[in-house]
Coordinates of C-alpha atoms in Angstrom, one line a residue:
X1 CA 0.0 0.0 0.0
X2 CA 3.0 2.3 0.4
X3 CA 3.2 2.7 -3.4
X4 CA -0.5 3.6 -3.8
X5 CA -1.2 6.8 -5.6
X6 CA -4.2 8.8 -6.5
X7 CA -4.2 11.3 -9.3
X8 CA -6.8 14.1 -9.6
X9 CA -7.7 16.1 -12.7
X10 CA -10.2 18.9 -12.4
X11 CA -11.9 21.2 -14.9
X12 CA -14.2 24.0 -13.8
X13 CA -16.2 26.8 -15.3
X14 CA -18.1 29.7 -13.6
X15 CA -20.3 32.6 -14.7
X16 CA -20.9 35.5 -12.4
X17 CA -23.2 38.5 -12.7
X18 CA -22.4 41.4 -10.3
X19 CA -25.1 44.1 -9.7
X20 CA -24.1 47.4 -8.1
X21 CA -26.6 49.4 -6.0
X22 CA -26.5 52.4 -3.7
X23 CA -23.8 54.3 -5.5
X24 CA -21.4 51.3 -5.1
X25 CA -22.1 50.6 -1.4
X26 CA -23.9 47.4 -2.2
X27 CA -22.8 44.7 -4.6
X28 CA -25.0 41.6 -5.3
X29 CA -23.3 38.8 -7.2
X30 CA -25.0 35.7 -8.7
X31 CA -22.7 33.0 -9.7
X32 CA -23.1 29.5 -11.2
X33 CA -20.2 27.1 -10.9
X34 CA -19.5 23.7 -12.3
X35 CA -16.5 21.5 -11.6
X36 CA -15.7 17.9 -12.7
X37 CA -13.1 16.0 -10.8
X38 CA -11.6 12.8 -12.3
X39 CA -9.7 10.4 -10.1
X40 CA -7.3 7.7 -11.2
X41 CA -5.7 5.1 -8.9
X42 CA -2.4 3.2 -9.1
X43 CA -0.9 0.6 -6.8
X44 CA -4.0 -0.2 -4.7
X45 CA -4.1 -3.9 -3.7
X46 CA -7.3 -5.6 -4.9
X47 CA -9.9 -3.3 -6.4
X48 CA -9.5 0.4 -6.8
X49 CA -11.6 2.8 -4.6
X50 CA -15.0 3.2 -6.1
X51 CA -15.1 7.0 -6.9
X52 CA -14.0 7.7 -10.4
X53 CA -15.4 11.1 -11.0
X54 CA -17.4 13.8 -9.1
X55 CA -19.5 16.6 -10.6
X56 CA -20.1 19.7 -8.5
X57 CA -22.8 22.2 -9.4
X58 CA -23.3 25.3 -7.2
X59 CA -25.2 28.5 -7.2
X60 CA -23.7 31.3 -5.1
X61 CA -25.4 34.5 -4.0
X62 CA -23.0 37.1 -2.5
X63 CA -23.9 40.3 -0.8
X64 CA -21.2 42.9 0.0
X65 CA -22.5 46.0 1.7
X66 CA -20.5 49.0 3.0
X67 CA -21.7 49.8 6.6
X68 CA -19.3 52.8 6.9
X69 CA -16.0 54.1 5.4
X70 CA -14.1 51.3 7.2
X71 CA -16.6 48.5 7.8
X72 CA -18.4 46.2 5.4
X73 CA -20.8 43.2 5.7
X74 CA -20.2 40.1 3.6
X75 CA -22.8 37.4 3.2
X76 CA -22.6 34.3 1.0
X77 CA -25.2 31.6 0.4
X78 CA -24.2 28.6 -1.6
X79 CA -26.6 25.6 -2.2
X80 CA -25.0 22.9 -4.3
X81 CA -24.9 19.4 -5.6
X82 CA -21.9 17.0 -5.6
X83 CA -22.4 13.5 -7.0
X84 CA -20.8 10.9 -9.2
X85 CA -24.3 10.2 -10.6
X86 CA -23.6 6.4 -10.4
X87 CA -26.6 5.9 -8.0
X88 CA -29.9 7.7 -7.4
X89 CA -29.4 11.1 -5.9
X90 CA -29.9 11.3 -2.2
X91 CA -29.8 14.0 0.5
X92 CA -26.1 13.3 0.9
X93 CA -25.5 14.6 -2.6
X94 CA -26.8 18.1 -1.7
X95 CA -24.9 20.6 0.3
X96 CA -25.5 24.1 1.7
X97 CA -23.2 26.8 3.0
X98 CA -23.9 30.2 4.6
X99 CA -21.1 32.6 5.5
X100 CA -21.3 36.0 7.2
X101 CA -18.4 38.2 8.0
X102 CA -17.7 41.8 9.2
X103 CA -14.7 43.2 7.4
X104 CA -12.6 46.3 8.3
X105 CA -10.6 48.1 5.7
X106 CA -7.3 49.1 7.2
X107 CA -5.7 50.4 4.0
X108 CA -6.2 50.1 0.2
X109 CA -3.8 47.0 0.4
X110 CA -5.2 45.3 3.6
X111 CA -8.5 44.3 5.1
X112 CA -9.3 41.9 7.9
X113 CA -12.6 40.5 9.2
X114 CA -14.3 37.8 11.3
X115 CA -17.5 35.9 11.1
X116 CA -19.1 32.5 11.0
X117 CA -19.9 29.8 8.5
X118 CA -22.5 27.0 8.6
X119 CA -21.8 24.3 6.2
X120 CA -23.0 20.8 5.3
X121 CA -20.2 20.2 2.7
X122 CA -18.3 17.9 5.0
X123 CA -21.3 15.6 5.5
X124 CA -22.4 16.9 8.8
X125 CA -23.8 20.4 9.6
X126 CA -20.9 22.3 11.0
X127 CA -20.8 25.9 12.3
X128 CA -17.2 27.3 12.3
X129 CA -15.6 30.7 12.9
X130 CA -14.1 32.4 9.8
X131 CA -11.3 34.9 9.2
X132 CA -11.5 37.1 6.1
X133 CA -8.2 38.5 4.8
X134 CA -7.6 40.5 1.7
X135 CA -4.1 41.6 0.9
X136 CA -2.5 43.1 -2.2
X137 CA 0.7 44.8 -3.2
X138 CA -1.1 47.5 -5.1
X139 CA 0.1 46.2 -8.4
X140 CA -0.1 42.6 -9.5
X141 CA -0.4 40.3 -6.5
X142 CA -3.6 39.7 -4.5
X143 CA -4.6 37.2 -1.8
X144 CA -8.3 36.9 -1.0
X145 CA -9.3 34.4 1.6
X146 CA -12.2 33.4 3.9
X147 CA -10.7 30.7 6.1
X148 CA -11.7 27.8 6.2
X149 CA -14.1 28.4 3.2
X150 CA -11.9 29.5 0.3
X151 CA -8.5 31.0 -0.4
X152 CA -7.5 32.5 -3.7
X153 CA -4.1 33.9 -4.8
X154 CA -4.1 36.1 -7.9
X155 CA -1.2 37.2 -10.1
X156 CA -1.7 39.6 -13.0
X157 CA 1.4 39.7 -15.2
X158 CA 0.4 43.0 -16.8
X159 CA -2.2 45.7 -15.9
X160 CA -3.9 45.2 -19.3
X161 CA -5.2 41.9 -18.0
X162 CA -6.8 43.3 -14.9
X163 CA -10.4 44.3 -15.2

């Protein structure tokens, strides 16, 4: 079993529609996201594990609202489906996640916040605290994270590609 290996290939696509209200103080974003993950197994004794591919389909509604010059509210609601479609869909194939966070803008390059997440994505309903951090160097690097929900690192090689 020490030579057992699992390889994962993933392809994803998403489409988002942001809507701006209240002179930019409120942004509502609707997003649809699809990801297919293919697994291949090598070196497992006997038969390979039974999961070969998983399809994820999620809808995400995001609300960002400026409460003051320094503080903002972030709310995210994500119902979704994750299944290999090998068997009949059951309640275990559906998941739901809600995130709320209050975020303080310390400078144009740094914001920090705190909040909570309620998620069924790990099989059981779990409430957890979250930390929201957004850092950038003012040019081409950006780190946007809501731990433990997501973390994104962005690099833009030229300003022509940004926005």
